[in-house]
Coordinates of C-alpha atoms and ligand atoms in Angstrom, one line a residue:
M1 CA -54.4 13.5 -15.1
T2 CA -54.6 9.3 -15.2
T3 CA -58.3 8.8 -13.4
I4 CA -59.8 6.2 -11.6
N5 CA -62.6 5.0 -14.2
T6 CA -66.7 4.5 -12.7
E7 CA -65.7 0.9 -12.7
F8 CA -62.6 0.9 -10.8
E9 CA -64.4 3.0 -8.7
T10 CA -67.1 0.6 -7.4
E11 CA -64.4 -2.0 -7.1
L12 CA -62.7 0.5 -5.0
I13 CA -65.8 1.3 -3.1
N14 CA -66.8 -2.1 -2.6
S15 CA -63.4 -3.6 -1.2
G16 CA -63.9 -1.4 1.5
V17 CA -60.8 0.1 1.1
A18 CA -61.3 3.0 -0.8
C19 CA -63.6 5.3 1.2
S20 CA -62.7 8.6 1.0
H21 CA -61.0 11.1 -1.8
A22 CA -58.2 12.9 -0.2
F23 CA -57.9 8.6 -0.7
R24 CA -58.4 8.5 -4.5
D25 CA -57.1 11.4 -5.5
A26 CA -54.1 9.8 -3.5
V27 CA -54.4 6.9 -5.6
N28 CA -54.7 9.4 -8.4
E29 CA -52.3 11.2 -8.4
A30 CA -49.1 8.3 -7.8
G31 CA -50.6 4.7 -7.9
I32 CA -50.8 2.5 -9.4
V33 CA -53.3 -0.2 -9.0
A34 CA -55.0 -3.2 -10.4
I35 CA -57.5 -5.9 -8.7
T36 CA -57.2 -9.8 -9.3
D37 CA -59.1 -12.6 -8.9
V38 CA -58.4 -14.9 -6.0
Q39 CA -56.2 -16.5 -8.9
G40 CA -54.1 -13.5 -9.4
R41 CA -56.1 -13.0 -13.1
I42 CA -55.7 -9.5 -13.0
L43 CA -59.5 -7.9 -13.7
E44 CA -59.5 -4.5 -13.4
V45 CA -55.8 -1.7 -13.8
N46 CA -55.9 2.2 -13.9
D47 CA -53.6 4.2 -16.5
N48 CA -50.8 4.8 -14.4
F49 CA -50.5 0.4 -14.5
C50 CA -50.5 0.6 -18.1
H51 CA -48.1 3.4 -18.3
I52 CA -45.1 2.3 -15.8
S53 CA -45.9 -1.5 -17.7
G54 CA -45.6 -0.1 -21.4
Y55 CA -49.0 -3.0 -22.1
T56 CA -52.6 -1.9 -23.0
R57 CA -55.5 -2.2 -20.3
E58 CA -57.0 -5.0 -24.0
E59 CA -53.0 -7.0 -23.4
L60 CA -53.1 -6.5 -19.4
I61 CA -57.4 -7.7 -18.8
G62 CA -57.4 -11.7 -18.1
Q63 CA -53.4 -12.5 -17.4
N64 CA -52.3 -13.8 -14.6
H65 CA -50.2 -10.6 -12.6
R66 CA -47.2 -13.4 -13.0
I67 CA -47.2 -11.9 -16.4
L68 CA -44.7 -8.9 -14.4
R69 CA -42.8 -11.4 -12.3
S70 CA -38.9 -10.2 -13.2
T71 CA -36.0 -13.1 -12.0
E72 CA -35.1 -10.3 -8.3
H73 CA -36.9 -11.9 -6.4
T74 CA -37.0 -15.4 -5.1
T75 CA -39.8 -18.3 -5.2
E76 CA -39.5 -18.4 -1.3
F77 CA -40.0 -14.1 -1.2
F78 CA -43.3 -14.9 -3.2
R79 CA -44.8 -18.1 -1.8
D80 CA -43.9 -16.0 1.9
M81 CA -46.3 -13.1 -0.4
Y82 CA -48.9 -15.5 -1.2
R83 CA -49.6 -17.4 2.2
T84 CA -49.8 -13.8 4.0
I85 CA -52.3 -12.5 1.7
A86 CA -54.4 -16.0 1.2
R87 CA -55.0 -16.4 5.0
G88 CA -56.2 -12.9 4.3
L89 CA -54.2 -10.4 5.7
T90 CA -52.7 -7.3 3.9
W91 CA -48.8 -7.8 2.3
H92 CA -46.2 -5.3 1.9
G93 CA -43.4 -4.9 0.3
E94 CA -40.9 -3.8 -2.3
I95 CA -41.2 -5.4 -5.6
C96 CA -39.2 -5.3 -8.4
N97 CA -41.4 -5.7 -11.8
Q98 CA -40.3 -5.9 -15.4
A99 CA -42.2 -3.6 -18.4
K100 CA -43.4 -5.1 -21.7
D101 CA -40.4 -3.6 -22.7
G102 CA -37.6 -5.8 -20.5
T103 CA -36.7 -3.1 -17.9
L104 CA -37.4 -3.5 -14.6
Y105 CA -38.9 -0.9 -12.2
W106 CA -39.7 -1.2 -8.6
V107 CA -43.2 -0.6 -6.6
D108 CA -43.8 -0.3 -2.8
T109 CA -46.9 -2.5 -2.8
T110 CA -49.2 -2.7 -0.3
I111 CA -51.8 -6.0 -1.5
V112 CA -55.8 -5.9 0.3
P113 CA -57.8 -8.7 0.5
M114 CA -60.9 -8.1 -0.8
Y115 CA -64.9 -9.8 0.4
N116 CA -67.9 -10.3 -1.6
N117 CA -71.4 -9.8 0.1
Q118 CA -71.4 -13.1 1.6
G119 CA -67.1 -13.2 3.1
K120 CA -65.7 -14.5 1.1
L121 CA -62.1 -13.8 0.2
D122 CA -62.8 -12.9 -4.0
G123 CA -60.1 -11.1 -4.9
Y124 CA -56.9 -9.2 -4.6
L125 CA -56.7 -5.3 -4.6
A126 CA -53.2 -3.7 -5.6
L127 CA -51.2 -0.7 -4.7
R128 CA -48.0 -0.1 -6.0
I129 CA -46.2 3.4 -5.9
D130 CA -43.0 3.3 -8.2
I131 CA -40.0 3.9 -5.9
S132 CA -37.5 3.3 -9.4
E133 CA -35.7 6.5 -8.4
Q134 CA -35.3 6.0 -4.6
K135 CA -34.3 2.3 -5.4
W136 CA -31.6 3.8 -8.0
I137 CA -30.4 6.1 -5.8
V138 CA -29.6 3.6 -3.1
Q139 CA -28.4 0.8 -5.1
H140 CA -26.1 3.6 -6.4
L141 CA -25.2 5.0 -2.6
E142 CA -24.5 1.3 -1.7
R143 CA -22.4 1.2 -4.7
L144 CA -20.9 4.0 -4.0
A145 CA -20.4 2.7 -0.3
H146 CA -18.6 -0.7 -0.9
H147 CA -17.3 0.4 -4.5
D148 CA -13.9 2.2 -5.1
P149 CA -14.5 4.8 -7.6
L150 CA -11.2 4.9 -9.2
T151 CA -11.0 1.5 -10.2
G152 CA -14.7 0.1 -9.9
L153 CA -13.2 -2.8 -7.8
P154 CA -14.8 -2.9 -4.1
N155 CA -13.3 -1.6 -2.0
R156 CA -11.7 -2.4 1.7
A157 CA -15.2 -2.4 3.9
S158 CA -16.9 -4.5 0.6
I159 CA -13.5 -7.0 1.3
L160 CA -13.7 -7.4 4.3
N161 CA -16.7 -8.2 4.4
S162 CA -16.5 -11.4 2.4
I163 CA -13.1 -12.3 4.0
Q164 CA -15.5 -12.4 7.4
N165 CA -17.8 -14.2 5.7
T166 CA -15.4 -16.4 3.9
I167 CA -14.1 -17.5 8.0
N168 CA -17.2 -17.7 9.7
R169 CA -17.6 -20.2 7.1
K170 CA -15.6 -22.5 8.4
T171 CA -16.5 -25.3 5.2
G172 CA -12.8 -26.5 6.0
N173 CA -13.0 -24.8 2.0
H174 CA -9.2 -23.8 1.4
F175 CA -8.6 -20.2 0.6
A176 CA -6.6 -17.8 0.6
L177 CA -5.7 -14.1 0.2
L178 CA -3.3 -12.2 -1.9
F179 CA -1.8 -8.9 -0.7
I180 CA -0.5 -6.1 -3.8
D181 CA 2.1 -3.4 -3.4
I182 CA 2.9 -2.2 -6.6
D183 CA 6.7 -1.1 -6.3
R184 CA 7.9 2.6 -6.7
F185 CA 4.2 4.1 -7.1
K186 CA 4.6 6.4 -5.4
L187 CA 8.1 7.7 -7.2
I188 CA 5.8 7.2 -10.9
N189 CA 3.3 9.2 -9.4
D190 CA 5.2 12.2 -7.9
S191 CA 7.2 12.1 -10.7
L192 CA 4.7 11.8 -13.9
G193 CA 1.7 13.4 -11.9
H194 CA -0.9 12.5 -10.1
E195 CA -3.5 12.3 -13.3
L196 CA -0.7 9.4 -15.1
G197 CA -0.6 7.2 -12.0
D198 CA -4.8 7.3 -11.7
K199 CA -4.4 6.1 -15.6
L200 CA -1.6 3.4 -14.8
L201 CA -3.6 2.0 -11.6
Q202 CA -6.7 2.4 -13.8
E203 CA -4.8 -0.4 -15.9
I204 CA -3.9 -2.7 -13.0
S205 CA -7.4 -3.1 -11.7
H206 CA -8.4 -4.1 -15.4
R207 CA -5.0 -6.4 -15.6
L208 CA -6.1 -7.6 -12.1
R209 CA -9.6 -8.8 -12.9
K210 CA -8.6 -10.1 -16.1
A211 CA -5.9 -12.2 -14.5
V212 CA -8.6 -13.5 -12.7
R213 CA -11.8 -13.5 -13.8
V214 CA -14.0 -12.8 -10.8
S215 CA -16.2 -15.0 -10.0
D216 CA -17.9 -16.4 -6.9
S217 CA -14.8 -17.6 -6.1
I218 CA -12.8 -15.1 -6.4
Q219 CA -12.7 -11.5 -5.7
A220 CA -10.2 -8.2 -5.7
A221 CA -10.5 -4.9 -4.0
R222 CA -8.9 -2.1 -4.2
L223 CA -7.9 -1.5 -0.3
G224 CA -6.3 2.4 -1.5
G225 CA -3.7 3.7 -2.8
D226 CA -1.9 1.2 -4.7
E227 CA -2.9 -1.9 -2.6
F228 CA -5.3 -4.4 -3.6
V229 CA -6.5 -7.6 -2.7
V230 CA -7.8 -10.6 -3.8
L231 CA -9.6 -13.4 -2.0
L232 CA -9.3 -16.7 -3.7
D233 CA -12.6 -19.3 -1.9
N234 CA -12.5 -22.5 -2.6
L235 CA -9.6 -23.3 -3.6
A236 CA -8.1 -27.3 -4.1
S237 CA -4.8 -26.6 -2.1
P238 CA -3.1 -23.8 -0.7
Q239 CA -0.7 -23.5 -3.1
D240 CA -2.8 -22.6 -6.0
A241 CA -2.5 -19.5 -4.4
T242 CA 1.0 -18.9 -6.0
L243 CA 0.6 -19.7 -9.0
V244 CA -1.9 -17.2 -9.4
A245 CA 0.4 -14.8 -7.1
D246 CA 2.6 -15.8 -9.7
R247 CA 0.8 -15.0 -13.5
L248 CA -0.3 -11.9 -11.6
M249 CA 2.9 -10.7 -10.8
E250 CA 3.9 -11.7 -14.2
T251 CA 0.8 -9.5 -16.1
F252 CA 1.7 -6.7 -13.9
S253 CA 5.7 -6.9 -14.4
Q254 CA 4.6 -6.1 -18.8
P255 CA 5.1 -2.7 -19.1
Y256 CA 2.2 0.1 -19.4
E257 CA 1.3 2.5 -22.4
L258 CA 0.2 5.4 -20.8
C259 CA 0.0 9.1 -23.0
G260 CA 2.7 8.2 -24.7
H261 CA 5.0 7.2 -21.8
T262 CA 6.6 3.5 -21.1
I263 CA 5.9 2.7 -17.8
Y264 CA 7.8 -1.1 -16.2
S265 CA 5.6 -1.2 -12.5
E266 CA 5.9 -4.4 -11.2
A267 CA 4.4 -5.5 -7.8
S268 CA 4.9 -7.3 -4.4
I269 CA 3.2 -9.8 -3.4
G270 CA 2.2 -11.5 0.2
I271 CA 0.1 -15.0 0.4
V272 CA -1.6 -15.8 3.8
T273 CA -4.0 -19.2 3.4
S274 CA -6.2 -20.4 5.5
E275 CA -3.6 -23.0 6.9
H276 CA -2.6 -19.7 8.8
F277 CA -6.3 -18.1 9.3
S278 CA -7.0 -15.9 12.0
E279 CA -10.8 -14.7 13.2
T280 CA -11.2 -11.7 11.8
A281 CA -10.8 -10.6 8.1
S282 CA -8.3 -7.4 9.5
E283 CA -5.9 -9.7 10.8
M284 CA -5.7 -11.6 7.9
I285 CA -5.2 -8.8 5.9
S286 CA -2.5 -7.6 8.5
S287 CA -0.7 -11.3 7.7
A288 CA -1.1 -11.3 4.2
D289 CA 0.4 -7.9 4.4
L290 CA 3.3 -8.3 6.5
A291 CA 4.2 -11.2 4.0
M292 CA 4.1 -8.6 1.1
Y293 CA 6.5 -6.4 3.2
E294 CA 8.4 -9.4 3.4
A295 CA 8.5 -9.8 -0.1
K296 CA 9.1 -6.6 -1.2
A297 CA 12.6 -6.1 1.0
A298 CA 13.1 -9.9 -0.2
K299 CA 13.3 -7.6 -3.9
M300 CA 13.3 -11.0 -5.4
G301 CA 10.3 -11.0 -7.7
S302 CA 8.4 -13.7 -6.3
P303 CA 5.9 -13.8 -4.1
V304 CA 6.0 -14.8 -0.5
V305 CA 3.8 -17.0 2.2
F306 CA 3.1 -16.2 5.6
D307 CA 3.5 -18.4 8.0
H308 CA 4.7 -18.0 11.9
V309 CA 8.4 -16.8 11.2
L310 CA 7.2 -14.5 9.8
R311 CA 5.0 -13.3 12.8
D312 CA 7.6 -14.4 14.8
K313 CA 9.9 -11.4 12.6
A314 CA 7.0 -9.2 12.7
Q315 CA 6.5 -9.5 16.3
K316 CA 10.5 -8.7 16.9
R317 CA 9.9 -5.7 14.7
L318 CA 6.6 -4.6 17.0
Y319 CA 8.9 -4.6 20.2
I320 CA 11.9 -2.3 18.0
E321 CA 9.1 0.6 17.4
N322 CA 7.9 0.1 21.0
Q323 CA 11.3 -0.2 22.3
L324 CA 12.8 3.0 19.9
R325 CA 10.4 5.7 20.9
D326 CA 11.9 6.5 24.4
V327 CA 15.7 4.9 23.1
I328 CA 17.8 8.4 23.5
S329 CA 16.0 9.4 27.0
R330 CA 16.9 6.0 28.1
D331 CA 20.8 6.6 26.9
E332 CA 21.0 3.4 24.8
L333 CA 22.5 4.9 21.4
T334 CA 25.8 5.1 21.4
L335 CA 28.3 6.2 17.9
F336 CA 31.3 4.0 16.6
Y337 CA 33.3 5.0 14.2
Q338 CA 34.8 3.1 11.1
P339 CA 38.0 4.8 9.8
I340 CA 38.1 6.1 5.7
V341 CA 41.8 6.0 5.1
E342 CA 43.9 6.7 2.1
L343 CA 44.9 3.4 0.3
E344 CA 48.3 4.6 -0.9
S345 CA 49.6 5.9 2.2
G346 CA 47.6 4.2 4.7
A347 CA 46.8 7.4 6.6
L348 CA 43.3 8.4 8.6
K349 CA 41.6 10.3 6.6
G350 CA 38.4 10.5 8.4
V351 CA 36.2 8.4 9.7
E352 CA 32.3 7.8 9.1
V353 CA 29.9 7.0 12.2
L354 CA 27.8 4.3 12.4
I355 CA 25.2 3.7 15.1
R356 CA 24.7 1.5 17.7
W357 CA 21.9 0.7 19.9
F358 CA 22.6 -1.5 22.4
H359 CA 19.1 -2.9 24.3
P360 CA 19.5 -3.3 27.6
E361 CA 17.6 -6.8 26.6
T362 CA 18.2 -8.1 23.1
G363 CA 21.4 -6.1 23.8
L364 CA 23.8 -4.8 20.5
I365 CA 21.1 -4.4 17.2
Y366 CA 22.8 -2.8 14.4
P367 CA 21.1 0.1 12.6
A368 CA 19.9 -3.1 9.2
E369 CA 17.3 -3.5 12.0
F370 CA 16.1 -0.3 13.1
I371 CA 16.9 2.6 10.9
P372 CA 14.0 1.4 8.7
T373 CA 11.4 1.5 11.4
A374 CA 12.7 4.3 13.0
E375 CA 12.1 6.4 10.1
E376 CA 8.4 4.5 9.6
I377 CA 7.3 6.0 12.9
G378 CA 9.3 9.0 12.5
M379 CA 12.0 8.6 15.3
I380 CA 14.3 8.9 12.9
I381 CA 14.6 12.7 12.9
P382 CA 15.3 12.9 16.4
I383 CA 17.6 9.8 16.0
G384 CA 19.6 12.0 13.4
N385 CA 19.4 14.5 15.2
F386 CA 21.1 13.2 18.3
V387 CA 23.5 11.3 15.7
I388 CA 24.4 14.5 14.3
D389 CA 24.9 16.8 17.2
A390 CA 27.2 13.6 19.2
A391 CA 29.2 12.5 16.5
C392 CA 30.4 16.9 15.8
R393 CA 31.0 16.6 19.7
Q394 CA 32.7 13.8 19.6
F395 CA 35.2 15.2 16.7
G396 CA 35.7 18.1 17.8
E397 CA 37.7 17.2 21.2
W398 CA 39.2 15.0 19.3
R399 CA 40.2 18.3 16.8
K400 CA 41.5 19.1 20.3
S401 CA 43.0 16.6 22.4
L402 CA 44.3 14.9 19.2
G403 CA 45.5 17.5 16.9
E404 CA 47.1 17.5 14.3
H405 CA 46.4 13.6 14.4
A406 CA 42.4 14.0 14.6
P407 CA 40.9 12.9 11.6
A408 CA 40.3 15.7 9.1
N409 CA 36.6 14.6 8.1
L410 CA 33.8 13.0 9.6
H411 CA 31.4 11.4 7.6
V412 CA 27.3 11.2 9.2
N413 CA 24.9 9.0 7.3
V414 CA 21.5 11.2 6.6
S415 CA 17.8 9.6 5.6
R416 CA 15.6 10.6 3.5
K417 CA 13.2 11.5 5.9
Q418 CA 16.1 14.2 7.2
L419 CA 16.6 15.5 3.7
E420 CA 12.8 16.1 3.3
H421 CA 12.2 17.7 6.9
P422 CA 12.7 21.2 7.1
T423 CA 15.0 21.5 10.2
L424 CA 18.1 19.2 8.9
V425 CA 19.8 22.5 7.5
A426 CA 19.6 24.6 11.2
V427 CA 20.4 21.2 13.0
V428 CA 23.7 20.5 10.9
E429 CA 24.9 24.3 11.2
Q430 CA 24.1 24.8 14.9
A431 CA 26.3 21.8 15.1
I432 CA 29.3 23.0 13.2
Q433 CA 29.0 25.4 15.6
N434 CA 28.4 24.9 18.8
Y435 CA 31.5 21.8 18.4
A436 CA 33.8 24.9 15.7
I437 CA 34.0 22.2 13.5
P438 CA 35.0 23.9 10.0
P439 CA 32.0 23.4 8.1
E440 CA 34.3 21.3 4.8
C441 CA 35.4 18.6 7.4
L442 CA 31.6 17.7 6.9
H443 CA 30.1 15.2 4.7
L444 CA 26.8 14.0 5.0
E445 CA 26.2 10.4 3.1
V446 CA 22.7 9.9 1.4
T447 CA 22.7 7.1 -0.9
E448 CA 21.6 7.8 -4.6
S449 CA 18.0 6.8 -4.3
I450 CA 17.3 9.1 -1.3
I451 CA 18.2 11.5 -3.9
M452 CA 16.4 10.1 -6.6
Y453 CA 12.9 10.1 -4.9
D454 CA 12.3 13.6 -4.9
S455 CA 14.8 16.1 -7.0
Q456 CA 12.9 18.8 -6.3
T457 CA 13.3 19.0 -2.3
S458 CA 16.2 17.4 -1.6
I459 CA 18.4 19.3 -5.1
Q460 CA 16.8 21.7 -2.6
T461 CA 18.2 20.8 1.2
L462 CA 21.6 20.1 -0.7
N463 CA 22.4 23.5 -2.3
Q464 CA 21.6 24.9 1.3
L465 CA 23.7 22.1 3.1
N466 CA 26.3 23.5 -0.2
N467 CA 26.2 26.8 0.8
L468 CA 26.9 26.5 4.1
G469 CA 30.2 24.5 3.1
V470 CA 29.0 21.5 3.9
H471 CA 30.4 18.1 1.6
I472 CA 28.0 15.6 0.3
D473 CA 28.9 12.0 -0.5
V474 CA 26.8 9.1 -2.4
D475 CA 26.5 6.9 -0.4
D476 CA 26.1 2.9 -2.0
F477 CA 26.5 4.3 -5.4
G478 CA 25.6 1.3 -8.2
T479 CA 22.8 -0.5 -5.8
G480 CA 20.2 2.4 -6.2
Y481 CA 18.6 3.9 -9.9
S482 CA 22.2 4.4 -10.7
S483 CA 21.1 7.5 -12.6
L484 CA 24.3 9.0 -13.7
S485 CA 22.5 12.8 -14.6
C486 CA 22.5 13.0 -11.1
L487 CA 26.3 13.5 -10.4
C488 CA 25.9 16.3 -12.4
D489 CA 22.6 17.8 -10.8
F490 CA 23.2 18.1 -7.9
P491 CA 25.4 19.4 -5.7
I492 CA 27.8 16.1 -4.9
D493 CA 31.8 16.1 -3.7
V494 CA 32.7 12.0 -3.1
L495 CA 30.9 8.4 -4.4
K496 CA 31.5 5.6 -2.5
L497 CA 31.8 3.1 -4.1
D498 CA 28.7 0.2 -2.3
K499 CA 30.4 -3.3 -1.1
E500 CA 29.0 -5.3 -3.4
F501 CA 30.9 -4.3 -6.5
I502 CA 34.2 -4.8 -4.0
K503 CA 33.7 -8.1 -3.2
K504 CA 32.6 -9.2 -7.2
S505 CA 36.1 -8.3 -7.9
K506 CA 36.7 -10.5 -9.1
R507 CA 35.2 -10.3 -12.0
S508 CA 36.2 -9.5 -14.8
R509 CA 32.9 -6.7 -15.8
E510 CA 33.1 -5.5 -12.5
V511 CA 36.4 -4.4 -12.7
M512 CA 36.0 -2.4 -15.9
L513 CA 32.7 -0.9 -13.8
I514 CA 35.0 0.2 -10.7
Q515 CA 38.0 1.1 -13.3
A516 CA 34.7 3.4 -15.4
L517 CA 33.6 5.1 -12.6
I518 CA 36.4 5.8 -10.7
I519 CA 37.6 7.7 -14.4
L520 CA 33.7 9.0 -14.6
A521 CA 34.7 10.1 -11.2
D522 CA 38.0 12.1 -12.1
Q523 CA 36.9 13.9 -14.5
L524 CA 33.1 15.6 -12.6
G525 CA 36.1 16.2 -10.3
L526 CA 34.3 13.9 -7.7
E527 CA 36.6 12.1 -5.3
V528 CA 36.4 8.1 -4.3
I529 CA 36.1 6.2 -2.0
A530 CA 36.0 2.3 -1.6
E531 CA 33.4 0.7 0.8
G532 CA 34.1 -2.5 2.2
I533 CA 37.6 -4.0 1.5
E534 CA 38.2 -6.6 3.3
T535 CA 41.7 -8.3 1.5
P536 CA 45.4 -7.0 0.1
E537 CA 44.1 -8.4 -2.9
Q538 CA 40.3 -5.9 -3.3
L539 CA 43.1 -3.4 -1.5
A540 CA 45.7 -3.9 -3.8
L541 CA 42.9 -3.7 -7.0
L542 CA 41.5 -0.4 -6.0
R543 CA 45.2 1.2 -5.5
K544 CA 46.2 0.3 -9.5
L545 CA 42.4 1.1 -10.2
G546 CA 44.1 4.7 -8.6
C547 CA 41.1 4.8 -5.8
K548 CA 42.3 6.9 -3.5
Y549 CA 40.5 6.7 -0.4
G550 CA 38.9 3.4 0.8
Q551 CA 37.2 1.5 4.6
G552 CA 36.5 -1.8 5.5
Y553 CA 37.4 -4.5 7.4
F554 CA 41.2 -5.0 6.2
F555 CA 41.9 -1.8 7.9
S556 CA 39.6 -1.5 11.0
K557 CA 36.5 -2.7 11.4
P558 CA 34.2 0.4 13.4
L559 CA 35.7 1.0 17.0
S560 CA 33.8 2.9 19.4
A561 CA 35.2 6.4 20.4
E562 CA 38.0 5.3 23.0
D563 CA 39.1 1.9 20.8
L564 CA 39.5 4.4 17.7
Q565 CA 41.4 7.7 19.7
L566 CA 43.5 4.1 21.2
S567 CA 44.2 3.2 17.6
I568 CA 45.2 6.1 16.6
L569 CA 47.9 6.5 19.6
S570 CA 49.2 3.4 19.6
P571 CA 48.5 2.1 16.0
K572 CA 50.3 -1.1 15.9
S573 CA 48.8 -3.0 19.1
N574 CA 45.4 -1.5 18.9
S575 CA 45.5 -0.8 14.5
P576 CA 47.6 -3.5 12.7
Q577 CA 46.3 -2.5 9.7
L578 CA 45.9 0.7 9.9
A579 CA 49.2 0.2 10.6
R580 CA 50.6 -1.9 8.2
V581 CA 49.6 0.2 5.6
Ligands
C2E1 P1 26.7 2.5 5.2 O1 26.3 4.0 5.5 O2 26.9 1.7 3.9 O3 28.0 2.1 6.2 C1 28.5 0.8 5.9 C2 28.3 -0.2 6.2 O4 28.7 -1.5 6.2 C3 28.0 -0.6 8.6 O5 27.5 -1.2 8.5 C4 29.7 -1.2 8.1 O6 29.6 -1.4 9.6 C5 29.6 -2.2 7.1 N1 31.5 -2.6 6.5 C6 32.5 -1.1 7.0 N2 33.1 -2.6 6.2 C7 32.9 -3.4 5.9 C8 33.6 -4.5 5.6 O7 35.1 -4.6 5.1 N3 33.1 -5.4 5.2 C9 31.5 -5.5 5.4 N4 30.4 -6.8 4.8 N5 30.6 -4.6 6.1 C10 31.4 -3.8 5.9 P2 25.9 -0.9 9.3 O8 27.1 -0.4 10.3 O9 25.4 -2.2 10.2 O10 25.4 0.0 8.7 C11 25.0 -0.3 8.0 C12 23.7 0.5 7.7 O11 23.1 1.7 8.4 C13 24.9 1.7 6.4 O12 25.5 1.9 5.5 C14 23.5 3.4 6.8 O13 23.1 3.8 5.7 C15 23.0 3.1 8.2 N6 23.6 4.4 9.7 C16 24.5 3.7 10.0 N7 24.7 4.7 10.9 C17 23.0 5.2 10.7 C18 22.5 7.0 11.2 O14 23.4 7.6 12.4 N8 21.8 7.5 10.5 C19 21.3 6.5 9.3 N9 20.4 7.7 8.6 N10 21.8 5.4 8.9 C20 23.0 4.7 9.3
MG2 MG1 27.4 4.8 5.1
MG3 MG1 28.3 2.2 2.1

């Protein structure tokens, strides 16, 4: 055990500090003790002092205390300390010292002034306790509290703090916030496994750090999931943020080689600059997030900068979101029906059900404006169930009232959330039973990207629907990920060619593509319906290519149930296009 030597003990007693055995024992046990003169020159140290500092007693005696100073503290810190003890007061605080070999250690320090017999300040007694371990634990906990353990980047709390500081500074300097979201990350994570997903996030963080060279002016953080944020401070101009975002997009789009897989992934980036700054960090992040949302939706591969137009759009979306919640009980949803015809004869083959929302203040709202929001907030399930029930009821009534003139098939759109929901099959079964609809008359339209998204659940649900006898159409074919293998793996009956193909059917490459798809579908025993036929030329071409069915404004726009019924009963007056073919 280290002991306080006699000379040292005398000094302590003289100082009037050490007066009990208990104190001396405590000092011997853990205390690191030094006595200095008023200038800070070391007069005496104990063994613990030598041990922790790495110096011998001989090396220390006569040296100024500054020999142990690290760069962890400011001059201000030491000035305060000296001011206190010079006034004869006790100073207490935590000091980081530097040992002989350069390592740092933290000591809880009490410096007590010592007086000589004449009552004059004669020197100082410094008693220290090693707290390096506690400090390390605290630092580690702080690191955990402010950093994301997976990527080592600062976390949400940390970047919120930095952004708030930047806002509060109000120096007039330009700054910007980039909100980065990795495209299709969920798909990669689900299909290739979470371990690889984690590796991808680490690689993305690595590229992010390298590309922006983190400094006092540039900070990068992971908000969570596949979302990252970069704070750019002291910009020469706000426009510079776009240059950084462009560089990042380029960096992220390079292929990733991970565990033998080559992964292609891009990022969508939204920017908010100090020109549109808000009072709080989270509002700034929301603005950048909004811009990112816009960038992702635009699919243009370029960053979007937040502006007031975006804010208005977001407010409208929020309004729609709030209004959507009780849209069914307010009875504002209506179904329209677009005829699907046999291209050769012009005969009515079926109808596609298209939802419309008549809002008392906003007027007509198209599905593209509210279906994505309904999906986000979960309202798509009650809305989807409403569509299935109401459409089947109407279809059942037509079968009774129109007899052989009734449309033979009913096509209902189904979104991804509905396909994933465990009640879909039961809802469909109930509707076809309730309204006595032969199951083969009902077609559910799903987009190919929906099928590719979560193939296991989708396959199961589609198989169950198939077992009921219901048909499955792949909607907007050619716009999604176009994995032709899904045509073999899934129980599909119909391919609906996306209207974009038909629109571009003046170009010979598109014509070749349409032809190839019609031949492929024929070989696989699938029917083809061309969407978006608007002109007689398009119709003639599709007929020539052997496409059997189609829909589009050339025949009819989507009609209310009453108008459709009228056009069936008196085709010449109400639906000239239908009548002409
Ligand atoms: P979709 O299933 O591909 O429906 C075809 C869309 O093309 C309809 O738009 C229709 O009005 C439009 N259209 C029809 N013929 C033509 C044409 O000749 N030219 C052009 N340019 N467009 C034509 P709408 O009604 O706005 O619906 C948009 C999308 O909203 C639908 O695309 C469908 O994905 C979704 N949707 C509609 N109703 C429902 C629904 O009840 N549930 C779900 N989940 N989605 C729905
Ligand atoms: Mg459709
Ligand atoms: Mg479609």
